[in-house]
Amino acid sequence: MKFNHEEFEDNNFSIARYESMLKSNDVKFFDSDEFESIIHHYLESGKIVKAKKAITLSLSQHPSSVNLKLLQVEVLVFEDRLDKADTLLKQLHAIEPENEEIYIQKANILSKKNNHAKAIELLNIALQYTSDEADIYSLIGMEYLFMDDFENAKISFMQCLEIDNQDYSALYNIIYCFDFLEQHEEAITYLNIFLDKNPYSEVAWHQVGKQYFDLKEYEKALAAYDFAIISDEYFIGAYLEKGKVLEKLKRYHEAIENYRITLELDDPTSFALLRIGKCFERLGKDDLAIQHYSKTVHEDPLLDKGWIAITDFYMRKRNYQKALYYTNKAISIDAENVMYWKRYAKINNRLAFFEEAERGYRKALELGNYELETWLNRSDILKFIGEPDAAIQNMNQAIEFYPENAEVQYRLAGLYYGKQEYIKGEYHLRKALDIDPEYIIVLEELFGKIFNLTIVKNIIAEYKV
């Protein structure tokens, strides 16, 4: 520990000395190790311009340093100057053919060119020269992920974790592969083997709990989260997941207790406040529910689930005025959220504010909500407020997404007959009857007068509806 502390102090001194030099324009000498530390500092801080300047100066003082040139390659790759980086790597390979970093950077270039298989070949060569096999296996695993080869990716990350059992990034990637392959049972088996060697790994217990949760084995999930908490009583994620399981088991008081623990361990999270509100609502404690929903949106005004929870709460209570009030507040914060506009339309429809309801459905469509219900509701409102042309245009747009939907076709038939465009009306009526004659009730309920026209009755009779 003493060595690490001294090394940290030395790095800070080198960086401070270097930056002092830049301010004074008085060029000072730094050894190559110092320059490496300075450049790494700038790269890790995202200060690419400063890193490039340091590389230029370092190579003027140490023109034969392979490590400094490799840092130059790293910047070139970052800037997508791949050909220049590749040329420099070829020169470096001729000097140090057993330098692992050369193969890593070559693999990085190939990866950027989507040649992941060749990148893996080079990383396997790097394994022969590295003293940090875990890092290389992790890079190989990522290349397999780019190829959607989850089985081999999983194996690579397992090799990484075998070397370093504290590499939780590798563990998460292993579980990601299991999840993608829907191998929940296999994931549990693997995690149990890992836990045999590392019984107090809170992260592993947490992942076991998530696997059991996905399998709907809630009691087993609960036990796993308890072990995670035993391993680390400050593990917020375990309390949150345990709360979710307790909700599934309808043990709402216990769920609230676990969510509240997370509020005590750290700053309040909007997720925990929202879940507490949901639990209180299910317990019939409406005042406490709305209190926590309000805290949720105060904590995170951009969390749409918070605003939706408040809005839906008042909609269930049929208090549409308050529901509309909160929906308007939500829209004022994020006018591009389609979920808000859908509720805005529905609430205004319930309040008989039809023009506003139509605006809401129109906005939802503009934002990409192409659900059938949105098209149909907007069409019905346009018809009701005396906008048949707009209703027809709306339904013709809907046909692009639902060409074989009877409800759309019956509406178009009724709208065209209403405008006395009988040829188009008949076309859509026959199309609708071909798709589903049972849905003729749509025409009867929405277009009663059209339904009773003789020419319409005759066509319907042909289909024996």
XYZ file of C-alpha atoms in Angstrom, residues 241-405:
165
model
C -34.602 -6.200 -5.785
C -35.861 -7.771 -2.572
C -38.569 -5.123 -2.460
C -39.647 -6.038 -5.995
C -39.903 -9.720 -5.017
C -41.943 -8.894 -1.915
C -44.320 -6.898 -4.104
C -44.795 -9.956 -6.312
C -45.605 -11.934 -3.162
C -48.063 -9.171 -2.128
C -46.089 -8.579 1.069
C -46.353 -4.842 0.632
C -45.456 -3.769 4.182
C -42.166 -5.691 3.981
C -41.487 -4.303 0.511
C -41.926 -0.754 1.830
C -39.530 -1.536 4.670
C -36.816 -2.641 2.226
C -37.309 0.344 -0.050
C -37.053 2.646 2.973
C -33.731 1.074 3.955
C -32.320 2.230 0.616
C -33.456 5.780 1.389
C -31.518 5.625 4.654
C -28.374 4.185 3.070
C -28.095 6.796 0.332
C -29.810 9.821 -1.156
C -33.451 9.096 -2.040
C -33.944 7.468 -5.423
C -37.006 8.127 -7.548
C -37.361 4.375 -8.152
C -37.644 3.561 -4.431
C -40.094 6.431 -3.823
C -42.228 5.304 -6.751
C -42.327 1.687 -5.566
C -43.265 2.784 -2.030
C -46.113 4.782 -3.547
C -47.285 1.744 -5.533
C -47.225 -0.401 -2.395
C -49.264 2.130 -0.417
C -51.791 2.351 -3.247
C -52.212 -1.427 -3.224
C -52.701 -1.266 0.543
C -55.480 1.267 0.000
C -53.530 4.083 1.672
C -54.178 6.687 -0.993
C -52.834 9.711 0.897
C -49.464 8.032 1.458
C -49.442 6.767 -2.134
C -49.939 10.208 -3.685
C -47.477 11.683 -1.190
C -44.748 9.351 -2.442
C -45.687 9.830 -6.092
C -45.265 13.569 -5.547
C -41.866 12.982 -3.925
C -40.919 10.856 -6.939
C -41.484 13.618 -9.494
C -39.881 16.166 -7.185
C -36.783 13.971 -6.925
C -36.671 13.299 -10.673
C -38.984 15.478 -12.827
C -37.811 13.656 -15.958
C -38.951 10.223 -14.746
C -42.056 9.607 -16.820
C -43.127 6.685 -14.632
C -43.642 9.122 -11.754
C -45.954 11.442 -13.685
C -47.769 8.469 -15.201
C -48.295 6.986 -11.722
C -49.929 10.215 -10.480
C -52.032 10.601 -13.622
C -53.206 6.979 -13.620
C -53.975 7.221 -9.893
C -56.428 10.086 -10.483
C -57.826 8.437 -13.617
C -58.665 5.327 -11.593
C -60.401 7.611 -9.119
C -62.220 9.243 -12.079
C -60.843 12.584 -10.971
C -60.117 13.642 -14.526
C -59.529 17.310 -13.739
C -56.582 16.458 -11.465
C -55.356 13.820 -13.905
C -55.340 16.473 -16.634
C -53.538 18.940 -14.360
C -50.658 16.525 -13.756
C -50.528 15.446 -17.390
C -50.184 19.090 -18.444
C -47.347 19.521 -15.928
C -45.626 16.448 -17.333
C -45.997 17.704 -20.919
C -44.563 21.101 -19.933
C -41.418 19.260 -18.795
C -41.179 16.791 -21.698
C -43.399 17.576 -24.671
C -41.885 14.730 -26.700
C -43.088 11.913 -24.424
C -45.730 9.951 -26.286
C -47.064 8.336 -23.098
C -48.047 11.738 -21.775
C -49.903 12.664 -24.977
C -51.818 9.388 -25.029
C -53.091 10.111 -21.532
C -53.755 13.730 -22.429
C -55.976 12.552 -25.290
C -57.778 9.939 -23.216
C -58.475 12.315 -20.315
C -59.748 15.110 -22.593
C -61.979 12.585 -24.324
C -63.473 11.605 -20.953
C -64.016 15.297 -20.178
C -65.718 15.792 -23.582
C -62.976 18.204 -24.671
C -62.911 16.600 -28.088
C -60.716 19.046 -29.982
C -58.040 18.732 -27.291
C -58.438 14.953 -27.339
C -57.910 14.946 -31.109
C -54.805 17.099 -30.634
C -53.455 14.572 -28.147
C -53.958 11.612 -30.476
C -52.486 13.584 -33.376
C -49.421 14.475 -31.330
C -49.020 10.831 -30.268
C -49.034 9.791 -33.931
C -46.514 12.500 -34.827
C -44.241 11.114 -32.115
C -44.396 7.635 -33.619
C -47.177 5.978 -31.619
C -48.726 3.932 -34.411
C -50.918 1.729 -32.267
C -54.226 0.835 -33.899
C -56.205 2.262 -30.983
C -54.625 5.705 -31.518
C -55.616 5.793 -35.190
C -59.162 4.586 -34.467
C -59.806 6.970 -31.576
C -58.570 9.959 -33.541
C -60.731 9.006 -36.526
C -63.858 8.656 -34.369
C -63.264 12.061 -32.764
C -62.667 13.741 -36.136
C -65.913 12.264 -37.413
C -67.757 13.415 -34.280
C -66.515 17.033 -34.532
C -67.436 17.200 -38.215
C -64.073 16.663 -39.880
C -64.787 13.724 -42.218
C -61.978 14.601 -44.676
C -59.414 14.623 -41.889
C -60.882 11.361 -40.566
C -60.505 9.771 -44.015
C -56.924 10.994 -44.318
C -56.203 9.586 -40.849
C -57.661 6.170 -41.736
C -55.792 6.047 -45.052
C -52.590 6.584 -43.097
C -53.626 3.803 -40.728
C -54.045 1.429 -43.675
C -50.313 1.732 -44.361
C -49.714 0.062 -40.992
C -52.830 -2.127 -40.786
C -53.804 -2.991 -44.397
C -55.833 -6.039 -43.377
C -57.668 -4.605 -40.378
